[in-house]
mmCIF file of C-alpha atoms in Angstrom:
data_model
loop_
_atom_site.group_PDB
_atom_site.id
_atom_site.type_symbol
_atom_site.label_atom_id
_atom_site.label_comp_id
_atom_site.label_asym_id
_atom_site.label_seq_id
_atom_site.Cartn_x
_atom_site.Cartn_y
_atom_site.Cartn_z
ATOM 1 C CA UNK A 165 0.091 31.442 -4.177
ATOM 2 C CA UNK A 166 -1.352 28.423 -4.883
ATOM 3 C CA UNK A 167 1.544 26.372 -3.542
ATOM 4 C CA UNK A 168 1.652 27.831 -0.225
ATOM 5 C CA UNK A 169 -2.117 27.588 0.010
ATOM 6 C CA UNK A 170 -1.859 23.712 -1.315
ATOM 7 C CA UNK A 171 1.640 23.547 1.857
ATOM 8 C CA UNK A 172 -0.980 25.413 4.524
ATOM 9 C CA UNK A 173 -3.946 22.558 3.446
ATOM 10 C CA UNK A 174 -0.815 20.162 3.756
ATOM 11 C CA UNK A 175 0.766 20.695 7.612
ATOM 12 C CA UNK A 176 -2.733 21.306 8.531
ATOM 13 C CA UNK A 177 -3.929 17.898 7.800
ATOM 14 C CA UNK A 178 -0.664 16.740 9.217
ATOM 15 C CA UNK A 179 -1.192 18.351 12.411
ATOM 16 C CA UNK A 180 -4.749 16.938 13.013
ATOM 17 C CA UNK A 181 -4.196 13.755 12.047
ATOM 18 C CA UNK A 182 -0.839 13.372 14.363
ATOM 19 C CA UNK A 183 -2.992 15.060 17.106
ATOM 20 C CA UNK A 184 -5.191 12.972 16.662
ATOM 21 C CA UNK A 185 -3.507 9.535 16.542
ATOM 22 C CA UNK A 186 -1.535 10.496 19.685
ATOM 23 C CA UNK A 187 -4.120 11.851 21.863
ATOM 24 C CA UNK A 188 -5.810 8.663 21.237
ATOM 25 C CA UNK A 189 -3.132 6.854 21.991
ATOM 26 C CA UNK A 190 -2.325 8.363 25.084
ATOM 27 C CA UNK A 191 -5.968 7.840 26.343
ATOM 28 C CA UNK A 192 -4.782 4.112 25.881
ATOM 29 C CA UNK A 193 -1.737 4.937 27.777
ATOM 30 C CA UNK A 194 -2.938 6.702 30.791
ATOM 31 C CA UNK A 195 -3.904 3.835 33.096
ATOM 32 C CA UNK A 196 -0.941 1.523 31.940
ATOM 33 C CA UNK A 197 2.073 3.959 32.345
ATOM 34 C CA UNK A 198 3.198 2.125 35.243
ATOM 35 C CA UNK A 199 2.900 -1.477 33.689
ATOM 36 C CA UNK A 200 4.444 -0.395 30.811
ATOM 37 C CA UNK A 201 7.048 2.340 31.623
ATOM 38 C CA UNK A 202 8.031 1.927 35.388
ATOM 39 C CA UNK A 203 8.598 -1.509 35.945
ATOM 40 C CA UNK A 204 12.785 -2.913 36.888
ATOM 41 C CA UNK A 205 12.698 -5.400 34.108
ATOM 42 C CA UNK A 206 13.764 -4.352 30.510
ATOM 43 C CA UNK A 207 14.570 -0.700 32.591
ATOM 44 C CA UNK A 208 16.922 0.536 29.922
ATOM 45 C CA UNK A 209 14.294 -0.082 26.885
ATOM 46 C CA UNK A 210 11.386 1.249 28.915
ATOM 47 C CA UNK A 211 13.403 4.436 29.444
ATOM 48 C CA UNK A 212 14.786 4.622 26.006
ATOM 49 C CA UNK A 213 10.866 4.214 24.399
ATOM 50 C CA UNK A 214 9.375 6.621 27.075
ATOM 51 C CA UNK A 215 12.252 9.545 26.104
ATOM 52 C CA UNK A 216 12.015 8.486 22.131
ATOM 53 C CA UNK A 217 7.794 8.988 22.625
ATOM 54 C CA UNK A 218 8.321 12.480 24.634
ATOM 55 C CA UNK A 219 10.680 13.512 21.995
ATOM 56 C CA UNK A 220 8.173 12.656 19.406
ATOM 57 C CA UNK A 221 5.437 14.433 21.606
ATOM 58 C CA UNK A 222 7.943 17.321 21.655
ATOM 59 C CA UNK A 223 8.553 17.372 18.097
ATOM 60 C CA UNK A 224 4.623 17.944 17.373
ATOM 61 C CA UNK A 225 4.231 20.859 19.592
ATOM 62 C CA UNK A 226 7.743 21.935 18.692
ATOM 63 C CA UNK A 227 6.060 22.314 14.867
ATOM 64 C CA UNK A 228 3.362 24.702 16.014
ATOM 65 C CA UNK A 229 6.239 27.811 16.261
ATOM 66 C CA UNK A 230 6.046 30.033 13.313
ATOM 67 C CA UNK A 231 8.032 29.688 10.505
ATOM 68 C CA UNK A 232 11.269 31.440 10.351
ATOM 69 C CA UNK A 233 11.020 34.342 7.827
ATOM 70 C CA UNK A 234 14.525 36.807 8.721
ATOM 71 C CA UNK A 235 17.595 34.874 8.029
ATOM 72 C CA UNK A 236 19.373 35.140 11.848
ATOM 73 C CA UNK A 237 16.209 33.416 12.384
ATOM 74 C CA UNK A 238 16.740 30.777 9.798
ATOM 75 C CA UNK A 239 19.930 29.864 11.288
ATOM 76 C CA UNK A 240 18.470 29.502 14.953
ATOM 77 C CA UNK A 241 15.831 27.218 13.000
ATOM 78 C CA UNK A 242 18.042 25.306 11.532
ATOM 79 C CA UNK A 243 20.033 24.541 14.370
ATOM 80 C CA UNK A 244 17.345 23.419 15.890
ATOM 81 C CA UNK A 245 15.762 20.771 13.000
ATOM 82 C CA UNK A 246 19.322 19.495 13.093
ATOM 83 C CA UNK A 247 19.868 18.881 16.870
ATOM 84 C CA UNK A 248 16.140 17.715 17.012
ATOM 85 C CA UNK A 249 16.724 15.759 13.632
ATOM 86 C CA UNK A 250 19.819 13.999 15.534
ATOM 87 C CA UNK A 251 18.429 12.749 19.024
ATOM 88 C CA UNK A 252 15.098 11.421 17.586
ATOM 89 C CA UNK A 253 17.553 9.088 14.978
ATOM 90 C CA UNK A 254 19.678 8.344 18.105
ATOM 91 C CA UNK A 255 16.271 7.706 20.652
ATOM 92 C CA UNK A 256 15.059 5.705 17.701
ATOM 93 C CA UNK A 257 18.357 3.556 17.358
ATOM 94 C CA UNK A 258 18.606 3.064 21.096
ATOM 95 C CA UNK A 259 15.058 1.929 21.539
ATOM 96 C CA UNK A 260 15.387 -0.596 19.207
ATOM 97 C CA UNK A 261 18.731 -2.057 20.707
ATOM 98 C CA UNK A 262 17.434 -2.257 24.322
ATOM 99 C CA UNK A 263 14.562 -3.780 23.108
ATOM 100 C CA UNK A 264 16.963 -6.755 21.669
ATOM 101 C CA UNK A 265 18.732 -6.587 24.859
ATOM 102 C CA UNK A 266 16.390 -6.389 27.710
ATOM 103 C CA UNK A 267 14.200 -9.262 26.265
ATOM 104 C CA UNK A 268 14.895 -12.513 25.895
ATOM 105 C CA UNK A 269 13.635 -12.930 22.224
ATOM 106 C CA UNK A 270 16.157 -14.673 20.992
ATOM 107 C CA UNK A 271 14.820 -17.831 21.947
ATOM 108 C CA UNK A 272 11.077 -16.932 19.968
ATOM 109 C CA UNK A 273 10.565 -18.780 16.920
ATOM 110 C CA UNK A 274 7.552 -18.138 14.635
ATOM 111 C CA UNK A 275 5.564 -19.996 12.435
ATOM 112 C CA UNK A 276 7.391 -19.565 8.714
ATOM 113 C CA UNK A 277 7.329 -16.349 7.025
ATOM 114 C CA UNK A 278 5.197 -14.700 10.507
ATOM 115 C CA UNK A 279 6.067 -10.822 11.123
ATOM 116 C CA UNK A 280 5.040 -10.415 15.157
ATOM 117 C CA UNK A 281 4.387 -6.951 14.000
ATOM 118 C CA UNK A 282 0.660 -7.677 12.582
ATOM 119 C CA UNK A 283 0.504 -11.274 13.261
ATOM 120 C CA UNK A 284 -2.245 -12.221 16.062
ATOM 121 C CA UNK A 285 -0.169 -15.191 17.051
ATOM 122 C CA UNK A 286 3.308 -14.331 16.337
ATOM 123 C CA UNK A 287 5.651 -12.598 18.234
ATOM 124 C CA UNK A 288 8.338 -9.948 17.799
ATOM 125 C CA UNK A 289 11.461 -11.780 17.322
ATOM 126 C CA UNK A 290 15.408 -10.381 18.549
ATOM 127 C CA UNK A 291 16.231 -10.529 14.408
ATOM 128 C CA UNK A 292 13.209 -8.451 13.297
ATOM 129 C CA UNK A 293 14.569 -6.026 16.288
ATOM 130 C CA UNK A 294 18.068 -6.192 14.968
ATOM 131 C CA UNK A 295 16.796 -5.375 11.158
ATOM 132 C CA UNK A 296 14.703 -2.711 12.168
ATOM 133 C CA UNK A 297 17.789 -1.175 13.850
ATOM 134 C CA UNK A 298 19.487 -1.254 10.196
ATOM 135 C CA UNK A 299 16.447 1.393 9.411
ATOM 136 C CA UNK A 300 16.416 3.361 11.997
ATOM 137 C CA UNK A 301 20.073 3.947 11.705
ATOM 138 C CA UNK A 302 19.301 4.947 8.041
ATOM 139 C CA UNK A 303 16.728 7.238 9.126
ATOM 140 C CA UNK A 304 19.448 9.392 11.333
ATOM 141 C CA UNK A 305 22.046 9.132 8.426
ATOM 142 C CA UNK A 306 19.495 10.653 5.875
ATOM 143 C CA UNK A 307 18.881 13.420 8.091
ATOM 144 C CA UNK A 308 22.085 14.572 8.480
ATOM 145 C CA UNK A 309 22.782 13.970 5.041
ATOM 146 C CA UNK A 310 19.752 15.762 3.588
ATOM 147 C CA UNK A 311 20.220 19.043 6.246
ATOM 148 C CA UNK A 312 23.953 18.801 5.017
ATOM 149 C CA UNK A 313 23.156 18.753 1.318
ATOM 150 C CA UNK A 314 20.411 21.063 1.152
ATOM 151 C CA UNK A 315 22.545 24.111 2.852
ATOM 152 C CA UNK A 316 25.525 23.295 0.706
ATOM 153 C CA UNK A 317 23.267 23.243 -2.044
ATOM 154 C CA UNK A 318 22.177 27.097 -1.665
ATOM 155 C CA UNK A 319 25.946 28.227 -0.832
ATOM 156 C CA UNK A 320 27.001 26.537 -4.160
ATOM 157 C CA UNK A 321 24.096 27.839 -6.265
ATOM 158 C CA UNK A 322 25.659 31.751 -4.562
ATOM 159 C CA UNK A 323 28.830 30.811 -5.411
ATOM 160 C CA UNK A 324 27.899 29.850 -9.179
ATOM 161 C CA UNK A 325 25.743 32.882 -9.719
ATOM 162 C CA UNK A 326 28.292 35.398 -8.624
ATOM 163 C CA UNK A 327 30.741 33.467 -11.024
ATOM 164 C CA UNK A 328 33.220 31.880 -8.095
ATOM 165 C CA UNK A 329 31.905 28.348 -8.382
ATOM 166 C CA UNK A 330 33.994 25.448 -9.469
ATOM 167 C CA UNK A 331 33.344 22.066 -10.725
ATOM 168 C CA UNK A 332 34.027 20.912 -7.382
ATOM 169 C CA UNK A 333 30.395 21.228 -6.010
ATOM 170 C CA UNK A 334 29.673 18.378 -8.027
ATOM 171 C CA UNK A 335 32.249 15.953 -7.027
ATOM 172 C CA UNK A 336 31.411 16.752 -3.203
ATOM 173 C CA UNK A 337 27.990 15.799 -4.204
ATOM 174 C CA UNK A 338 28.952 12.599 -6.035
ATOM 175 C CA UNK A 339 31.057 12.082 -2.827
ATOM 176 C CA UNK A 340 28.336 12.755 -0.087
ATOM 177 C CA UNK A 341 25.878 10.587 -2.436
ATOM 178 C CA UNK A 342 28.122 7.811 -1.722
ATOM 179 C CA UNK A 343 28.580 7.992 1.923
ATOM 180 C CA UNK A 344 24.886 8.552 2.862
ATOM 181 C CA UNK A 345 24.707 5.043 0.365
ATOM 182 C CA UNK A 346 27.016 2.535 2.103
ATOM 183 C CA UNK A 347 25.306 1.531 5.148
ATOM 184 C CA UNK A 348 23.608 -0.465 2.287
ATOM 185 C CA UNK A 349 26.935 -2.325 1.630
ATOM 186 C CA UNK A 350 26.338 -4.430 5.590
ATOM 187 C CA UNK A 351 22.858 -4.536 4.951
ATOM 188 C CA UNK A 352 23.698 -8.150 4.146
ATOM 189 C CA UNK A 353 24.974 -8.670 7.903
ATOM 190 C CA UNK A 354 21.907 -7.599 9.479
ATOM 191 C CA UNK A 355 18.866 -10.010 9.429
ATOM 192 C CA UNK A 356 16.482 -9.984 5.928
ATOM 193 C CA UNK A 357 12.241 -10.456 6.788
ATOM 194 C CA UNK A 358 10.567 -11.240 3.489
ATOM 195 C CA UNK A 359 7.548 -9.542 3.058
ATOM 196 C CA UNK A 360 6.433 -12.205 0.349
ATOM 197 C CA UNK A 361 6.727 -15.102 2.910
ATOM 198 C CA UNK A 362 4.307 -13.999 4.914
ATOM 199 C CA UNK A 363 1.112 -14.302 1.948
ATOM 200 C CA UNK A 364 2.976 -17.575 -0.168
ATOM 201 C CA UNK A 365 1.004 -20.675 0.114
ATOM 202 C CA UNK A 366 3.475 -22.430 2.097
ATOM 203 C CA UNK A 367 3.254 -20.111 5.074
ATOM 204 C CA UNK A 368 -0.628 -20.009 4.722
ATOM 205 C CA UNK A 369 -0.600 -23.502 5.157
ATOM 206 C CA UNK A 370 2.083 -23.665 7.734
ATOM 207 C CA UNK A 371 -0.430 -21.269 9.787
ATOM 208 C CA UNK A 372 -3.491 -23.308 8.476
ATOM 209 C CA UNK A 373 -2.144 -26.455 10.220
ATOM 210 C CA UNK A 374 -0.754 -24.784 13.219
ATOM 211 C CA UNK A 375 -4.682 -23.688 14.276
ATOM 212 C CA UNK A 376 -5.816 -26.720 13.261
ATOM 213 C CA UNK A 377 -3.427 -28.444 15.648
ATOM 214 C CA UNK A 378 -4.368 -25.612 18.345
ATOM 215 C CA UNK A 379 -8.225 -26.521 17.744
ATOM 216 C CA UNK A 380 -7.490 -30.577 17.916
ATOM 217 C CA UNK A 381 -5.713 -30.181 21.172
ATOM 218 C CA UNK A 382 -8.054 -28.076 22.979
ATOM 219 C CA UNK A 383 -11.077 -30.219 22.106
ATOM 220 C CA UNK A 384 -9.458 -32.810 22.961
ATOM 221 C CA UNK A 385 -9.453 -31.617 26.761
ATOM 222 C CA UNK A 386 -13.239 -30.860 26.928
ATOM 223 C CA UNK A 387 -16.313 -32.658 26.743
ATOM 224 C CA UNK A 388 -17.207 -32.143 22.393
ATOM 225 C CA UNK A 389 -20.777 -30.422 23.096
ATOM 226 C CA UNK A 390 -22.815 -28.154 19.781
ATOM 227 C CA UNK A 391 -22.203 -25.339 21.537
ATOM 228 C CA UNK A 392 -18.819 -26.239 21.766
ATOM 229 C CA UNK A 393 -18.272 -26.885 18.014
ATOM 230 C CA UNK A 394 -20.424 -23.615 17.361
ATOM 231 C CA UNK A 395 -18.239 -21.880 19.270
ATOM 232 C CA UNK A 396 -15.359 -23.126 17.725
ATOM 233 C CA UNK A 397 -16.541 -22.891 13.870
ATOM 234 C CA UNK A 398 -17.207 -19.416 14.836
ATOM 235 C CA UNK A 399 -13.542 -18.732 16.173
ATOM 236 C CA UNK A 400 -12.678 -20.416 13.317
ATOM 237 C CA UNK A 401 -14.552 -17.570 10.740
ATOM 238 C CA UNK A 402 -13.118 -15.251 12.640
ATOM 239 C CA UNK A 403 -9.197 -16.198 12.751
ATOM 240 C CA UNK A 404 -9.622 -16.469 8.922
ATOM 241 C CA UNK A 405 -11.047 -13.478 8.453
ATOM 242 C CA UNK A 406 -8.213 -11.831 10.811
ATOM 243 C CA UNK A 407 -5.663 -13.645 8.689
ATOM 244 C CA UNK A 408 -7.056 -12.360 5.102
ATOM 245 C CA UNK A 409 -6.823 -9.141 6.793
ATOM 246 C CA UNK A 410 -3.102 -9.139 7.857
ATOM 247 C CA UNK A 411 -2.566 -11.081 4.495
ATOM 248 C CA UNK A 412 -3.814 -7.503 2.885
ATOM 249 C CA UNK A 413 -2.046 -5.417 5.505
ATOM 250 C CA UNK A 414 1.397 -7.796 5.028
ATOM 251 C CA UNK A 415 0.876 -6.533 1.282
ATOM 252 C CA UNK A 416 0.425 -2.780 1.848
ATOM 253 C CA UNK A 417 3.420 -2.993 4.128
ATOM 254 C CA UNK A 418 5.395 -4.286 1.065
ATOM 255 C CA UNK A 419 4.406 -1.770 -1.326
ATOM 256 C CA UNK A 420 4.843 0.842 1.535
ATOM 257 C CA UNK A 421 8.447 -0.258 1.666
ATOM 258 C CA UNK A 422 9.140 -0.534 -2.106
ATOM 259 C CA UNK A 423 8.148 3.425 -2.297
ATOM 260 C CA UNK A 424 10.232 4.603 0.763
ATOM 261 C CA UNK A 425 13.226 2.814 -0.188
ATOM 262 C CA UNK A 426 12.927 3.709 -3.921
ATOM 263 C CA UNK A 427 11.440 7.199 -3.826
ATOM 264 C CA UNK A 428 11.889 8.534 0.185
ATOM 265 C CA UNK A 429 15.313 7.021 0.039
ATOM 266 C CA UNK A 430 17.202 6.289 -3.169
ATOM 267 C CA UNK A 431 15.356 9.065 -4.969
ATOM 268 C CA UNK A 432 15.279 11.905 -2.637
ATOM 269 C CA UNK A 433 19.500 11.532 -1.854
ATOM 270 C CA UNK A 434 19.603 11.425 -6.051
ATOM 271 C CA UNK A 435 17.273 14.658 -6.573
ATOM 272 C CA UNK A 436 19.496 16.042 -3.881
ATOM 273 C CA UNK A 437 23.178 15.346 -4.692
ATOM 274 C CA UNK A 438 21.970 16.295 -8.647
ATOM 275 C CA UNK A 439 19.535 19.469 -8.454
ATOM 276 C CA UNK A 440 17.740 20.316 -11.304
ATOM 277 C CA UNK A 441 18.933 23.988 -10.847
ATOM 278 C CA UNK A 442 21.025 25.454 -8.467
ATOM 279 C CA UNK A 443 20.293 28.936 -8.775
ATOM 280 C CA UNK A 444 18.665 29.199 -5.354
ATOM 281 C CA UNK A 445 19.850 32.135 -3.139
ATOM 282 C CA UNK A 446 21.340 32.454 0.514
ATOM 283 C CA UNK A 447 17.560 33.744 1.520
ATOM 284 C CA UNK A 448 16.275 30.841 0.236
ATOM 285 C CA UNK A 449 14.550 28.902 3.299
ATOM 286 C CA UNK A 450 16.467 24.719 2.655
ATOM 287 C CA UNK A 451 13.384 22.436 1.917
ATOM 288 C CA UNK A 452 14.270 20.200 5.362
ATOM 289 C CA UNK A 453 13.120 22.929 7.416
ATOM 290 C CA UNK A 454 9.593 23.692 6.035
ATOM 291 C CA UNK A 455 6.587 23.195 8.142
ATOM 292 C CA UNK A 456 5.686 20.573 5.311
ATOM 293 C CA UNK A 457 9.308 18.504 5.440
ATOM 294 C CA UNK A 458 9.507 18.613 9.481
ATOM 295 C CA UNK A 459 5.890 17.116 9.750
ATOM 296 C CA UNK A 460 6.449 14.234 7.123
ATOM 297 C CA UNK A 461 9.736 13.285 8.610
ATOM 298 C CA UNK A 462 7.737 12.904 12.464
ATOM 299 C CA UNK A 463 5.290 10.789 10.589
ATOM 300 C CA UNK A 464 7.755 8.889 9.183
ATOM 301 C CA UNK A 465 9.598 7.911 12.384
ATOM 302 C CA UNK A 466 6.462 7.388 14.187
ATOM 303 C CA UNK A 467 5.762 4.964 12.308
ATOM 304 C CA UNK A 468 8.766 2.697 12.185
ATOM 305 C CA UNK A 469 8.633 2.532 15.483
ATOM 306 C CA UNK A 470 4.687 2.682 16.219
ATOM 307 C CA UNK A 471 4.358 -0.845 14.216
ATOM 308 C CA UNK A 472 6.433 -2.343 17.355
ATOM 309 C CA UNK A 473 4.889 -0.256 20.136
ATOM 310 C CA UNK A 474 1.381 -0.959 19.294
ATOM 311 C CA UNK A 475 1.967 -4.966 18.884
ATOM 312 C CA UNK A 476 3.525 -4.328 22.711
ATOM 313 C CA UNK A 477 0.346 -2.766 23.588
ATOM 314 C CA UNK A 478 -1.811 -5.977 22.276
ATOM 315 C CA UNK A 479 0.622 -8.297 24.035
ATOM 316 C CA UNK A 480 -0.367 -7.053 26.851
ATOM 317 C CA UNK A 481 -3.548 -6.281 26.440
ATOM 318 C CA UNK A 482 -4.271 -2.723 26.438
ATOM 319 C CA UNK A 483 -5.318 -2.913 22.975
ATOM 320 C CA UNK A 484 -7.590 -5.695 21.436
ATOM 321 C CA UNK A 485 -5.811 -7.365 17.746
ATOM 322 C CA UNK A 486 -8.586 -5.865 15.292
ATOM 323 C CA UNK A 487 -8.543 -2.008 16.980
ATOM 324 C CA UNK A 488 -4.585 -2.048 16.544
ATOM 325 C CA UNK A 489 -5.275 -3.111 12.848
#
């Protein structure tokens, strides 16, 4: 009892917060759609990001249906988290693609160790697109892998308690352990962003010198007056105090990454392939479609690609630096 009262406290706090978040973005949205959705140039990525933020949209109010409870309705569920599961992976992967193709990033080169992500200055390069593919990618395998696993799971703990099972269950395991694992043996071919670089002295003072350079020059084509140089100490303060702040930010991002690829990731395929019982039933509702489960993995891929999508929206200035931070 108190589980299902701690899961209810759980999706409910979910459900706010992602209502939240996107009706506030979508108040952003509403006089822009045109700028940013409707225009000829970069068509295909603008079409692929409008149906990957519907599907996203559709995937919150597509939550609010009651959980199943009789098994035929269990199976329609499932069906359902799968097929859902499987286009938002393949909206995600295509959004990030177009986005590589449409623009002509390629030629963008940043100041060492600067993410476009969080950086005021910086902007999102064709590699970090192409690395963030990698991810999403992952994110699409996972889900098949963990819907895939967590039904065969069940049928195998049936099959043990009734005395049919075999010591094949847990070579299949070993074997789908590996598979949903070797996307990590190209990783090497897609482009690597170090989180570190973008905090280590040398990049600090790569940055440092780069607005210093930015301040020389534009003094240098006006009249030096005090309120000028008031003006300018005060930009100053405050482009240091926006760099401590992505400096912080650049940090939590690391950590944030450290747990999903270690516990999200790594961890959750090992608890999965290796069970610490398998004497679940048939009736037994698979842990990837609980309210709790389908509402984590929305967060999840809203934000890998909500990082991107709200750096767009400063570029071009729907959203001011500090309220996307």
């Amino acid at each position: 009892m108190i589980t299902m009262v701690q899961n209810i406290k759980l999706e409910s706090l979910a459900q706010r917060g992602l209502n939240l978040f996107f009706s506030l973005l979508l108040l952003c949205l509403l006089k822009h759609i045109p700028h940013l959705f409707l225009k000829w140039e970069g068509y295909s990525h603008r079409l692929a990001g409008a149906c990957h933020l519907s599907w996203l949209l559709f995937g919150i109010s597509f939550l609010l249906s009651p959980s199943p409870l009789a098994p035929s309705s269990t199976t329609s569920w499932m069906y359902q988290c799968v097929m859902y599961d499987i286009i938002l992976g393949v909206l995600g992967t295509l959004t990030t693609l177009t986005a590589a193709r449409d623009f002509p990033h390629r030629r963008i080169t940043n100041a060492p160790g600067q993410s476009g992500t969080l950086s005021h200055v910086a902007i999102v390069t064709q590699n970090e697109m192409i690395e963030h593919s990698f991810y999403q990618g992952l994110n699409l395998v996972q889900a098949l892998y963990l819907h895939g696993m967590s039904w065969w799971n069940i049928h195998r703990g049936e099959k043990e308690s009734s005395g049919s099972g075999s010591g094949s269950g847990m070579i299949m395991n070993v074997m789908a352990l590996w598979v949903v694992t070797s996307p990590w043996l190209i990783r090497k071919k897609f482009p690597v962003h170090s989180f570190s670089a973008n905090w280590t002295k040398e990049t600090q003072d790569a940055m440092k010198k780069h607005s210093q350079q930015q301040s020389t020059s534009s003094e240098m084509k006006r009249h030096v007056s005090t309120m000028s140089r008031l003006h300018a100490k005060k930009k100053h303060h405050h482009q240091q105090q926006q760099q401590r702040l992505e400096k912080l930010l650049y940090q939590i991002k690391k950590w944030q990454y450290i747990f999903y690829k270690h516990v999200i990731l790594h961890g959750l395929n090992l608890s999965v392939a290796f069970p610490s019982s398998t004497t679940t039933t048939i009736t037994t509702l698979p842990f990837t479609l609980s309210k709790t489960w389908r509402f984590f993995w929305i967060c999840l891929n809203t934000s890998y690609v909500m990082e991107f999508f709200m750096q767009t929206l400063v570029k071009r200035h729907v959203l001011s630096q500090s309220t996307m931070l």
